[in-house]
Short mmCIF file of C-alpha atoms and ligand atoms in Angstrom, two decimals:
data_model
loop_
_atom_site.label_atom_id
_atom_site.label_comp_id
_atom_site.label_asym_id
_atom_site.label_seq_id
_atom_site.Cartn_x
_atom_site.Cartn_y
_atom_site.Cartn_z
CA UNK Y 561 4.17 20.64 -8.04
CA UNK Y 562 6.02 23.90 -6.30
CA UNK Y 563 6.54 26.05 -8.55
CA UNK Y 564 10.37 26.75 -8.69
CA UNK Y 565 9.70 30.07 -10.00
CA UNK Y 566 7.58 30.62 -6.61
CA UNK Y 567 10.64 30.36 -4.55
CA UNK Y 568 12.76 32.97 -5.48
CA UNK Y 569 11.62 36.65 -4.26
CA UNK Y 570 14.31 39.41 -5.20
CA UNK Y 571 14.29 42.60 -3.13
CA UNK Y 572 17.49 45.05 -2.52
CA UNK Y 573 19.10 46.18 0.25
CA UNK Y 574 19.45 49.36 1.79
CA UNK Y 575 22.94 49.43 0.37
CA UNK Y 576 21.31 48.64 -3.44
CA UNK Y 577 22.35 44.59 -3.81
CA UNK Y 578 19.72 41.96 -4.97
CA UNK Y 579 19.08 39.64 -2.32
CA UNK Y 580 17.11 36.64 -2.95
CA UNK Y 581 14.44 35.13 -0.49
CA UNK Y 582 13.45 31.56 -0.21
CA UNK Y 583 9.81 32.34 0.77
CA UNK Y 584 9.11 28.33 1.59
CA UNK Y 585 10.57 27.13 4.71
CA UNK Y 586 11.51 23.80 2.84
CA UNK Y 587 13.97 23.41 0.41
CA UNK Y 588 12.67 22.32 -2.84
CA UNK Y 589 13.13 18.63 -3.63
CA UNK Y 590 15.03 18.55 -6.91
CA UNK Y 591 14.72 14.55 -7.06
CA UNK Y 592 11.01 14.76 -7.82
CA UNK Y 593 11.67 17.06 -11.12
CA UNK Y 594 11.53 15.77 -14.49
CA UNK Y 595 14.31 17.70 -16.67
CA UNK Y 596 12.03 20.65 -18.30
CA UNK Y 597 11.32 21.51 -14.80
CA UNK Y 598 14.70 21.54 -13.38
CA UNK Y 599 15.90 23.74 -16.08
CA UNK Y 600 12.74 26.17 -15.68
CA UNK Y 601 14.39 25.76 -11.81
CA UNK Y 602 18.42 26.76 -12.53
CA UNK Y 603 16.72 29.55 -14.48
CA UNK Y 604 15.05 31.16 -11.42
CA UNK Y 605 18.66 31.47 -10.46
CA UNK Y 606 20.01 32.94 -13.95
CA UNK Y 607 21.40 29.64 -14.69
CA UNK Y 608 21.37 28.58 -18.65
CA UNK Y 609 19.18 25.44 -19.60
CA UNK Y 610 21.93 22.93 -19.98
CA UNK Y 611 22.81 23.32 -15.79
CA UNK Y 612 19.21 21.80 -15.77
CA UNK Y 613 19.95 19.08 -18.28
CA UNK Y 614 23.10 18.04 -16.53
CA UNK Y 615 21.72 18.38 -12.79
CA UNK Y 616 18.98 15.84 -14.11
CA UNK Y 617 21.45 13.59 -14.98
CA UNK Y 618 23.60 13.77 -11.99
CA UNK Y 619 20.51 13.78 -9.56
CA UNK Y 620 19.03 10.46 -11.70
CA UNK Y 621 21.47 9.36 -14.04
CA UNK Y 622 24.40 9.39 -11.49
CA UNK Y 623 22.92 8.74 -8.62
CA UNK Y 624 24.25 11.47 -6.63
CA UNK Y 625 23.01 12.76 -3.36
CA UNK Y 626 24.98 15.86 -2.43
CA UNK Y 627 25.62 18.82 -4.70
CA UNK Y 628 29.12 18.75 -3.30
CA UNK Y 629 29.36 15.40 -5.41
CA UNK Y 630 28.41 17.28 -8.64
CA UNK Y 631 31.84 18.19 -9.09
CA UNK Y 632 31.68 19.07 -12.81
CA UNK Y 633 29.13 22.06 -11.74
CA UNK Y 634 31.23 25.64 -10.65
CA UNK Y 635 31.40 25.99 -6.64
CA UNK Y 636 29.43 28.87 -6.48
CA UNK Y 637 26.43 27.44 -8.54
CA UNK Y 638 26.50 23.84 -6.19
CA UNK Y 639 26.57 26.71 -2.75
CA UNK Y 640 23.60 28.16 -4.26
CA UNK Y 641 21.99 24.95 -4.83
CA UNK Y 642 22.48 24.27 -1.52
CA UNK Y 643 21.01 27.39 -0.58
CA UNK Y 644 17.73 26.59 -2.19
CA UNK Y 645 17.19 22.90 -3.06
CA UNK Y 646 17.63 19.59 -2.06
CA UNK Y 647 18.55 16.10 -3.35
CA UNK Y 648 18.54 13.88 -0.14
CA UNK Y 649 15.38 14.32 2.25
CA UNK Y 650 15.90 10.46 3.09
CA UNK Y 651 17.54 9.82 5.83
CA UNK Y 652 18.34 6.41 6.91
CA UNK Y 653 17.39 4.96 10.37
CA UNK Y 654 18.32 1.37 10.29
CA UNK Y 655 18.97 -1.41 7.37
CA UNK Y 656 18.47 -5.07 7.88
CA UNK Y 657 19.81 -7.52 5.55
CA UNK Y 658 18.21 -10.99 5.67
CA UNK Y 659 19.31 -14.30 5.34
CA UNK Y 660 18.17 -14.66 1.98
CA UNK Y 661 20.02 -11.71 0.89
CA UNK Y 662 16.86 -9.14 0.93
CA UNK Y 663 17.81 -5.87 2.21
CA UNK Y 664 15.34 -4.00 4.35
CA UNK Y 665 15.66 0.18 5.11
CA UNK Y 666 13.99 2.08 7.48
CA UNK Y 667 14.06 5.88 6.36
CA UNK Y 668 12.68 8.85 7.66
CA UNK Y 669 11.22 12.11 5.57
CA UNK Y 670 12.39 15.38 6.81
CA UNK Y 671 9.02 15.77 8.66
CA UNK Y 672 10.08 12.52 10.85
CA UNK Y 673 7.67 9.95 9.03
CA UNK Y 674 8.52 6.79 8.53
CA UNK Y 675 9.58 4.59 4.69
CA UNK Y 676 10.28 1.65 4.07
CA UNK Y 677 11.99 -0.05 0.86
CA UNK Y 678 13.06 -3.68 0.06
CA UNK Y 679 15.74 -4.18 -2.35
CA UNK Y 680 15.65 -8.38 -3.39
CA UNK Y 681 18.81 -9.54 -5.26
CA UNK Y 682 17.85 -11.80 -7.85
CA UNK Y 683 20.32 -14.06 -10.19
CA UNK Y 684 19.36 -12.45 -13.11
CA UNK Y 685 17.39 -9.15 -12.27
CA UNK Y 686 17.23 -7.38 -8.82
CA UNK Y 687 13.32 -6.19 -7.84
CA UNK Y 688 12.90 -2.91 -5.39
CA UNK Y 689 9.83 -2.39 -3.47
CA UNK Y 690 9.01 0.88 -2.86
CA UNK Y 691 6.43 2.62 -0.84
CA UNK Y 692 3.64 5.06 -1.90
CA UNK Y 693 2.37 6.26 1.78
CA UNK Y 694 3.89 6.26 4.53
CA UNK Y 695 1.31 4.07 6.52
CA UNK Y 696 -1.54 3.00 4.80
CA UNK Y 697 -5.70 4.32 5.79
CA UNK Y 698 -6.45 0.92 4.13
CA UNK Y 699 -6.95 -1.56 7.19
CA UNK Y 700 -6.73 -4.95 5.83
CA UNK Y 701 -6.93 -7.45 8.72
CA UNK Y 702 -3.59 -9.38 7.79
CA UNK Y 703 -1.14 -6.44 7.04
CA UNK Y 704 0.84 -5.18 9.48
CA UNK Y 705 1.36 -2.21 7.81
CA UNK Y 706 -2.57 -0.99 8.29
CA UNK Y 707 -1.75 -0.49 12.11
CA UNK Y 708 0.37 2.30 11.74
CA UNK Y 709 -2.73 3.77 9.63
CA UNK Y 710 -2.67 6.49 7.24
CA UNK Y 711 0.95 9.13 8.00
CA UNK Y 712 0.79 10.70 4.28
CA UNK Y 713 1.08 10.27 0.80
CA UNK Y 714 5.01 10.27 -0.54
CA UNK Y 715 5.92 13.10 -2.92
CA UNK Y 716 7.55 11.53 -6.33
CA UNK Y 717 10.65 12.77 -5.09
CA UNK Y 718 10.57 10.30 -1.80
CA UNK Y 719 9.61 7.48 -4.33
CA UNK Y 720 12.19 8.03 -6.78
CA UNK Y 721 14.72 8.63 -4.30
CA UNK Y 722 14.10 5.18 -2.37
CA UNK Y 723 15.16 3.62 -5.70
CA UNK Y 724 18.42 5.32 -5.77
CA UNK Y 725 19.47 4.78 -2.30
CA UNK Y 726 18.69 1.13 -2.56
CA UNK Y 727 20.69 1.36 -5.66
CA UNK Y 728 23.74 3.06 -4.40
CA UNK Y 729 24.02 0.62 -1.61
CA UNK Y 730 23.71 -2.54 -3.72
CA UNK Y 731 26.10 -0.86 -6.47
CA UNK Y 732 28.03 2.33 -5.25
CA UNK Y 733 26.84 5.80 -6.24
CA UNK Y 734 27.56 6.42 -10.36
CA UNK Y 735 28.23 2.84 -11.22
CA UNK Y 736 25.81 1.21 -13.97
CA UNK Y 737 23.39 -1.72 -12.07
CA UNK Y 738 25.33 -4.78 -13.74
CA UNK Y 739 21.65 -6.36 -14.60
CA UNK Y 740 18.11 -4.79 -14.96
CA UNK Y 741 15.81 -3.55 -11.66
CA UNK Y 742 12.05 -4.41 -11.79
CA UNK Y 743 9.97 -2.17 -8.90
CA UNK Y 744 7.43 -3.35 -7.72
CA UNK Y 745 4.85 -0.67 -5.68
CA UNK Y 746 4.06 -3.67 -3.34
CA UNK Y 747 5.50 -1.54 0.13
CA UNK Y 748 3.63 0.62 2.47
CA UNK Y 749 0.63 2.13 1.49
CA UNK Y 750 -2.01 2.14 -1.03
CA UNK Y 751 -0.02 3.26 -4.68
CA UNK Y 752 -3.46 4.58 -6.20
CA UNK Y 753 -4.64 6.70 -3.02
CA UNK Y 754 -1.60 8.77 -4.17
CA UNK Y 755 -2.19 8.11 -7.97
CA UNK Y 756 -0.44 11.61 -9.32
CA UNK Y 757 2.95 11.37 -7.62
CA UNK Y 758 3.18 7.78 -8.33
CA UNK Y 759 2.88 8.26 -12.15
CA UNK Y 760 5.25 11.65 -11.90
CA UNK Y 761 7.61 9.40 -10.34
CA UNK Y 762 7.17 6.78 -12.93
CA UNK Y 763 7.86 9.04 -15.98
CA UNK Y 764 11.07 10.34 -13.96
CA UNK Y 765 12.46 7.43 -13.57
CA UNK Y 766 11.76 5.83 -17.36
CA UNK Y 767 14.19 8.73 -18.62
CA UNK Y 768 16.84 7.13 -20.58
CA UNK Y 769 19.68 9.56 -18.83
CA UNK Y 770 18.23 8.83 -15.80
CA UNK Y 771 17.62 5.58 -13.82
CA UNK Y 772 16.30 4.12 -16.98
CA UNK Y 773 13.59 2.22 -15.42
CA UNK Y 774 10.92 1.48 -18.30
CA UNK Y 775 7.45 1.49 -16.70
CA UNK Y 776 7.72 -1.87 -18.55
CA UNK Y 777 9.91 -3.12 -15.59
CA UNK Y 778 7.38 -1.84 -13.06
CA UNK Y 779 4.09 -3.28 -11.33
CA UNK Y 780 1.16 -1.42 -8.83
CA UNK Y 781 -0.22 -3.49 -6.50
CA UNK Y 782 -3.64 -1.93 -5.48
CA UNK Y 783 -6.14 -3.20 -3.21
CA UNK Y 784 -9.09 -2.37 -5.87
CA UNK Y 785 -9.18 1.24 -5.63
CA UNK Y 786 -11.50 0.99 -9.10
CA UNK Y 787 -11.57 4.45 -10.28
CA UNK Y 788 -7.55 4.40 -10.59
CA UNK Y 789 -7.73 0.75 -12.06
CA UNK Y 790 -9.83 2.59 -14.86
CA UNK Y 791 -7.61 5.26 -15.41
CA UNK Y 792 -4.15 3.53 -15.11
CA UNK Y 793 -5.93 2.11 -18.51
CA UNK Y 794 -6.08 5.39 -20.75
CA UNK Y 795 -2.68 6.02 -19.80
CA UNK Y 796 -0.62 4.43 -23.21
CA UNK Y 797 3.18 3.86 -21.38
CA UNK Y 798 1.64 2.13 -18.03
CA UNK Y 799 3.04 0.41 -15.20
CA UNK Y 800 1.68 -3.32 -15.27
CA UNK Y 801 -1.08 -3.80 -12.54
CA UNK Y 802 -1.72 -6.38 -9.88
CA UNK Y 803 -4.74 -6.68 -8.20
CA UNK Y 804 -4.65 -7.75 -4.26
CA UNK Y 805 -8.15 -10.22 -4.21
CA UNK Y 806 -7.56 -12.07 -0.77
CA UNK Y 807 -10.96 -13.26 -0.59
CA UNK Y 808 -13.08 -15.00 -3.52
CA UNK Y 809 -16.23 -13.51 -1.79
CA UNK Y 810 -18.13 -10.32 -0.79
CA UNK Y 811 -18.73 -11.64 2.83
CA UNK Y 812 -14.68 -12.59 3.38
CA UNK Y 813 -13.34 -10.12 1.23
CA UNK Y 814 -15.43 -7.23 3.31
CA UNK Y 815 -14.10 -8.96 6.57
CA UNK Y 816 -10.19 -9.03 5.34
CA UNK Y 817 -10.11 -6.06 2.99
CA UNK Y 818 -13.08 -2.94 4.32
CA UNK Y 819 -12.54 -1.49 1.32
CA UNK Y 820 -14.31 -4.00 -0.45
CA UNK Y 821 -17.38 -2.68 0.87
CA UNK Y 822 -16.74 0.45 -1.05
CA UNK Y 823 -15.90 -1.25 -4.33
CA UNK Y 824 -17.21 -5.06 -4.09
CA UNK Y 825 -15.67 -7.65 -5.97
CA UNK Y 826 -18.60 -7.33 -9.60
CA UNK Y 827 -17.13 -3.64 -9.76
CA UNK Y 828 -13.58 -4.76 -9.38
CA UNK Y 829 -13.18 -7.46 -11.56
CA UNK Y 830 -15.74 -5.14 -14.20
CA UNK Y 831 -12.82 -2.46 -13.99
CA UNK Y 832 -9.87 -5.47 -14.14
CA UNK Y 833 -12.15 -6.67 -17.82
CA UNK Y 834 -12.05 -3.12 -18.82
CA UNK Y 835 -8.57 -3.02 -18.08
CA UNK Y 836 -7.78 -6.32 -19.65
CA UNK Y 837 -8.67 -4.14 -23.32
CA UNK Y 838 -4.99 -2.18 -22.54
CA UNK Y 839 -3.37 -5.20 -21.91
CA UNK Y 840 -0.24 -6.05 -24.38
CA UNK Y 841 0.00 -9.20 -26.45
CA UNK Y 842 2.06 -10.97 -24.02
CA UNK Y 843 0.81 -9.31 -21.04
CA UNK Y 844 -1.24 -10.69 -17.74
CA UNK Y 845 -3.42 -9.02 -15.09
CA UNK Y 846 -2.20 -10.31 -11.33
CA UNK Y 847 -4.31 -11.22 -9.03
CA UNK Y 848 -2.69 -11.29 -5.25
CA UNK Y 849 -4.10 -13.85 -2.97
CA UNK Y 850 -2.58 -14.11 0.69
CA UNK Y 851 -3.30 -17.15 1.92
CA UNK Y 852 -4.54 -17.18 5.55
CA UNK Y 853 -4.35 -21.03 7.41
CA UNK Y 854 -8.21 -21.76 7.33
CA UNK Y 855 -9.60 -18.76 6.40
CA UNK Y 856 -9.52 -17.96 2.83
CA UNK Y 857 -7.16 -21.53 1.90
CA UNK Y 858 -9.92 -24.17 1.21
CA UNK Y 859 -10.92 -26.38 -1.77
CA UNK Y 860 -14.29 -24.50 -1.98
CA UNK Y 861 -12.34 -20.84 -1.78
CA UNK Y 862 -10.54 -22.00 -5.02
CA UNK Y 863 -13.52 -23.35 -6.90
CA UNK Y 864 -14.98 -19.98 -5.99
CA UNK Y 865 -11.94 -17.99 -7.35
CA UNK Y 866 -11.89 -20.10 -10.31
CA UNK Y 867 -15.87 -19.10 -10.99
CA UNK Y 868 -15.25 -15.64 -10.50
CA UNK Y 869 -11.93 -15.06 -12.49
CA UNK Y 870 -13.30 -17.30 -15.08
CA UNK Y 871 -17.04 -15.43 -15.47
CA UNK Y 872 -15.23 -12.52 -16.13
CA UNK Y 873 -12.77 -14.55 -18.66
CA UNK Y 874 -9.76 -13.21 -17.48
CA UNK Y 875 -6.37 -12.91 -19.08
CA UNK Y 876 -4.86 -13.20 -15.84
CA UNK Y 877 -3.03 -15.15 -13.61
CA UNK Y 878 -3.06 -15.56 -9.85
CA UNK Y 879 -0.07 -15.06 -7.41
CA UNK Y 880 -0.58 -17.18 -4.44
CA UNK Y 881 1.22 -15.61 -1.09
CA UNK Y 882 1.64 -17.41 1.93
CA UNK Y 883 0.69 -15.15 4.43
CA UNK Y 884 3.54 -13.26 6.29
CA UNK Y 885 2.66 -13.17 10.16
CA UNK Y 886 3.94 -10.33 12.32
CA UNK Y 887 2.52 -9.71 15.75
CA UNK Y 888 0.09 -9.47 16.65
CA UNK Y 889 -1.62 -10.69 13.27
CA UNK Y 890 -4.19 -12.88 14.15
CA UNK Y 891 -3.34 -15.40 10.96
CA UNK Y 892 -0.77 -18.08 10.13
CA UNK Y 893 0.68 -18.87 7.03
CA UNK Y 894 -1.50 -21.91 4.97
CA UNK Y 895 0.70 -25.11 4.91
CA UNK Y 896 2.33 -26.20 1.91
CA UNK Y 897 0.20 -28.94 1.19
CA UNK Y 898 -2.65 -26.36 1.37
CA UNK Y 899 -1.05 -23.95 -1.26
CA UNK Y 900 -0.24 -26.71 -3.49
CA UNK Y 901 -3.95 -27.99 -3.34
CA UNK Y 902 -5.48 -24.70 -3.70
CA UNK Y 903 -3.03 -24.12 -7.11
CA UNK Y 904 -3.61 -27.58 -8.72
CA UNK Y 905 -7.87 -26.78 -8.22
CA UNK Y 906 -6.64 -23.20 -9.76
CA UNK Y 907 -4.87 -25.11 -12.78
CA UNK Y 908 -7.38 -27.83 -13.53
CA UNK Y 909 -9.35 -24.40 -14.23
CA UNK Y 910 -7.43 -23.41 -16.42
CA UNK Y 911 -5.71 -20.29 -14.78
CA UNK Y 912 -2.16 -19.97 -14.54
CA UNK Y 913 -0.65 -19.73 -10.70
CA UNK Y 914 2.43 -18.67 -9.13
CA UNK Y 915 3.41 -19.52 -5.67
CA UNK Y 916 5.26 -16.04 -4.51
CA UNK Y 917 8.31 -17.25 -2.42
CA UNK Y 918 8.26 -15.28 0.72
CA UNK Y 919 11.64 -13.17 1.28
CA UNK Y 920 13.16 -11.16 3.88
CA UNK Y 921 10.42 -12.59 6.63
CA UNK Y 922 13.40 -13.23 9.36
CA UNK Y 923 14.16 -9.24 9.26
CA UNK Y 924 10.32 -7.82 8.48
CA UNK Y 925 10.56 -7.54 4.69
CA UNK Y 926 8.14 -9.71 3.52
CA UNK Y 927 4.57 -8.33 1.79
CA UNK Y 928 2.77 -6.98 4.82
CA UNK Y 929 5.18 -6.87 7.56
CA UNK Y 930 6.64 -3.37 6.36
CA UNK Y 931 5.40 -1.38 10.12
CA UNK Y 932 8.34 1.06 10.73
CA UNK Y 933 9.48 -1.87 13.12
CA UNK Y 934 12.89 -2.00 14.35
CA UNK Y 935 13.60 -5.72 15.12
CA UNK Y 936 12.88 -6.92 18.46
CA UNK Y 937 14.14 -5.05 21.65
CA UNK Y 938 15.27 -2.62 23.11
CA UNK Y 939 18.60 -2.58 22.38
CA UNK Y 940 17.92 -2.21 18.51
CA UNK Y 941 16.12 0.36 18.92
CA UNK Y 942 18.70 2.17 20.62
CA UNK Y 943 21.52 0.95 18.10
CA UNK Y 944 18.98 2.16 15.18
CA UNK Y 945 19.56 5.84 16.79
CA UNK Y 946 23.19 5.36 16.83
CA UNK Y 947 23.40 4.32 13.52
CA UNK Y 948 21.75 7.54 12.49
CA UNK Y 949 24.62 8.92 12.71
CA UNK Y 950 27.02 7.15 11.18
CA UNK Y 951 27.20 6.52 7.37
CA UNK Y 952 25.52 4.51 5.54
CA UNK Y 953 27.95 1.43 4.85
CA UNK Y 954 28.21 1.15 8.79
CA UNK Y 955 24.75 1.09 9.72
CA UNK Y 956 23.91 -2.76 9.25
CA UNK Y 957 21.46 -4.71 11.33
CA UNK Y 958 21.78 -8.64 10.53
CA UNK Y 959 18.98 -10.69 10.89
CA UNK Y 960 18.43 -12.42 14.40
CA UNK Y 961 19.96 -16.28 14.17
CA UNK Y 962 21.25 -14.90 11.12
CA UNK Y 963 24.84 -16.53 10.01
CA UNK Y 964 25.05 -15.15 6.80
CA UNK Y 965 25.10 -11.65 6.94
CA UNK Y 966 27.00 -9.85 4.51
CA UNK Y 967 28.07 -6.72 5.50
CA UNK Y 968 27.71 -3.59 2.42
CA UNK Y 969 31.25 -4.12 1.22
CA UNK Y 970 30.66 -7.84 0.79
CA UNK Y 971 27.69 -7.72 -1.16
CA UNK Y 972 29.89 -4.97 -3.70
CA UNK Y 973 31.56 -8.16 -5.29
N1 SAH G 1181 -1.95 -1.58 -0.90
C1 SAH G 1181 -1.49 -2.34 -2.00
C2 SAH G 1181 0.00 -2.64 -2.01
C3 SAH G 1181 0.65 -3.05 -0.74
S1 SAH G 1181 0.43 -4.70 -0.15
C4 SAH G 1181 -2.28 -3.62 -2.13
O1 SAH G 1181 -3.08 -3.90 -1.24
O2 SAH G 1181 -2.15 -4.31 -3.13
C5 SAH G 1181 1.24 -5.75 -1.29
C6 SAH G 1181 0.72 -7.18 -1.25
O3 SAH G 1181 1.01 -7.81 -0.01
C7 SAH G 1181 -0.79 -7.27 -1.41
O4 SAH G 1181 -1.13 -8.23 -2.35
C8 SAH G 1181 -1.26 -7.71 -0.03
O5 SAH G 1181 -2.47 -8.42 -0.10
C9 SAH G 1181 -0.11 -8.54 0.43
N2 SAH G 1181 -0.03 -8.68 1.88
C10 SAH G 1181 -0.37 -7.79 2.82
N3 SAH G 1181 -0.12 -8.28 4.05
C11 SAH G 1181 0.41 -9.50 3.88
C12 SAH G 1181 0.93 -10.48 4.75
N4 SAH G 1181 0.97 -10.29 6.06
N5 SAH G 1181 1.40 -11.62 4.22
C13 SAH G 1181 1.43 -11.81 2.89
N6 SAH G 1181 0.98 -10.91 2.00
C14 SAH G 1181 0.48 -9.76 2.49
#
């Protein structure tokens, strides 16, 4: 990380004061610090311990994004803050809201790169899917996402701080979620290409006086990046993992997912059985599979998937996703029929299936369409810029054909 300590450079003036220098340019990000680091922080400026304890919970617990908010801090220590740190580097371009009730935002980091996060109500649980890059250098052939190739890792900070945002706009800044979030880390971006600031953000955001987000209630999605399978498996309060197959093959899987050819499907699924040994009583291993109309969808793909998974006897169980198209993918979703096919073949195997019910698609939210898009035209575009401007509960974009858009205040019920 920084080092807070690094920041601060005291010299006098002429006159005798103590002037402090901020030798970065940046100001530090104070969402990415766990709470022993934002007290070793408020010390830099002669602060005592608890001002860290209390900032933590305001920055995490509260949900707060201005230091002018943290009223129950003294003036002068929230101008210094100001001075030196940071607590919003998000800024929001344009939010979509879906017919379906999925919420899509376009951010952008202070160095003008685009995120993207998905908040999904649910009846009894809401799930937020965050990004880990913005971009992705992985170039799977049916993500959209893989065009805008690799812009850069997120810091923990811009991880965590997509959570609250989402948060605040479902619930209002400071007030309690009225059910439990799940994340999933299923957004731009390959989650174990930036393995370290993923897990920081993780243990931030499991803090009880914080957004109390067990890594319990969170699942990686990786595309097989094996080394990281192997050591998300040493570490004893893990994230659950999913594993993003698309192909039952060598020959289709290096065609639809090039990094196959780095880490083929025997050293993946050797790394998934090694994982498999950290797995709780109750718990599964997911395996993703987009299905692609024709391509990866037939009889004999399944029978292969159900040799593979089952040679490596598997404790897992297989999401089946109908493929998302976005222009200019070159696939189409497999039919219903097909997806119902290829899970009964699945089941007569003995391994368990889900059939993921795409959301968000009409505004770009669905897995694989996240591509810093804003909707079609022109004149979106332009509003998107407008909106920039204004706050955050006036910047809605409905979904084209869309008649039931709620607008912020409605969905605050
Ligand atoms: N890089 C990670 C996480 C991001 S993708 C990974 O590959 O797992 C999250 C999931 O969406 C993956 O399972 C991926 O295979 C799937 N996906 C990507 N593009 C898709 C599309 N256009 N339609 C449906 N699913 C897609």
């Amino acid at each position: 990380m920084e080092k807070p300590l690094a920041i601060l450079f005291v010299t006098k003036t002429p006159m005798g004061a103590n002037v402090r220098i901020n030798l970065f340019m940046k100001q530090l990000d104070l969402t990415g610090l766990t709470q022993t680091e934002l007290s070793e922080f408020v010390a830099t400026l002669g602060e005592p311990v608890y001002r860290g304890r209390q900032l933590f919970h305001a920055i995490q617990g509260r949900r707060i994004r201005s230091f002018d908010g943290i009223t129950d801090l003294p003036k002068a220590f929230r101008t210094e803050l100001e001075e030196w740190a940071t607590i919003a580097t998000l800024t929001l371009e344009s939010r979509y809201v879906s017919s379906d009730g999925t919420r899509r935002y376009l951010f952008k980091t202070r160095d003008n790169l685009p995120v993207e996060t998905v908040f999904i109500p649910e009846e009894r649980r809401d799930t937020i899917c965050f990004s880990s890059q913005s971009g992705c250098p992985l170039q799977c052939t049916f993500c959209l996402t893989a065009q805008l190739g690799l812009l850069r890792n997120l810091s923990a900070g811009e991880i965590v701080e997509q959570i609250i945002v989402a948060l605040n706009d479902a619930y209002v800044e400071g007030v309690k979620p009225p059910h439990g979030t799940n994340l999933v880390g299923m957004g731009a971006g390959e989650p174990f290409l930036n393995f370290d600031e993923l897990m920081r953000a993780v243990r931030i955001m499991k803090e009880p006086r914080g957004l109390n987000i067990v890594p319990n209630r969170v699942t990686v999605s990786t595309a097989g990046i094996v080394p990281r399978i192997r050591e998300l498996a040493t570490i004893p309060d893990r994230p659950h993992l999913a594993v993003s197959l698309a192909a039952p093959n060598d020959d289709l899987r290096n065609e639809l997912m090039p990094i196959n050819k780095k880490w083929p499907l025997r050293e993946l699924l050797s790394a998934c059985k090694e994982f498999e040994k950290s797995l709780k009583p109750a718990e599964r291993l997911t395996f993703e599979y987009v299905m692609l109309d024709s391509v990866n969808d037939s009889d004999e793909h399944a029978r292969q998937l159900a040799r593979l998974l089952n040679r490596h006897r598997l404790r897992a169980k297989v999401n089946l996703i109908p493929h998302n198209p976005a222009e200019p993918l070159p696939y189409q979703p497999s039919p219903p029929e097909r997806v119902t096919a290829f899970r009964a073949l699945l089941e007569s195997k003995d391994i368990p299936v889900y059939i993921r019910r795409p959301r968000g698609r009409d505004i770009l939210a669905a897995c694989g369409q996240l591509a810093a898009r804003t909707e079609s035209g022109p004149a979106l575009v332009e509003i998107a810029k407008t909106n920039a401007k204004r706050p955050l509960a006036s910047r809605t974009h409905s979904a084209p054909h869309n008649p039931r858009v709620k607008s912020l205040d409605q969905n605050r019920d």
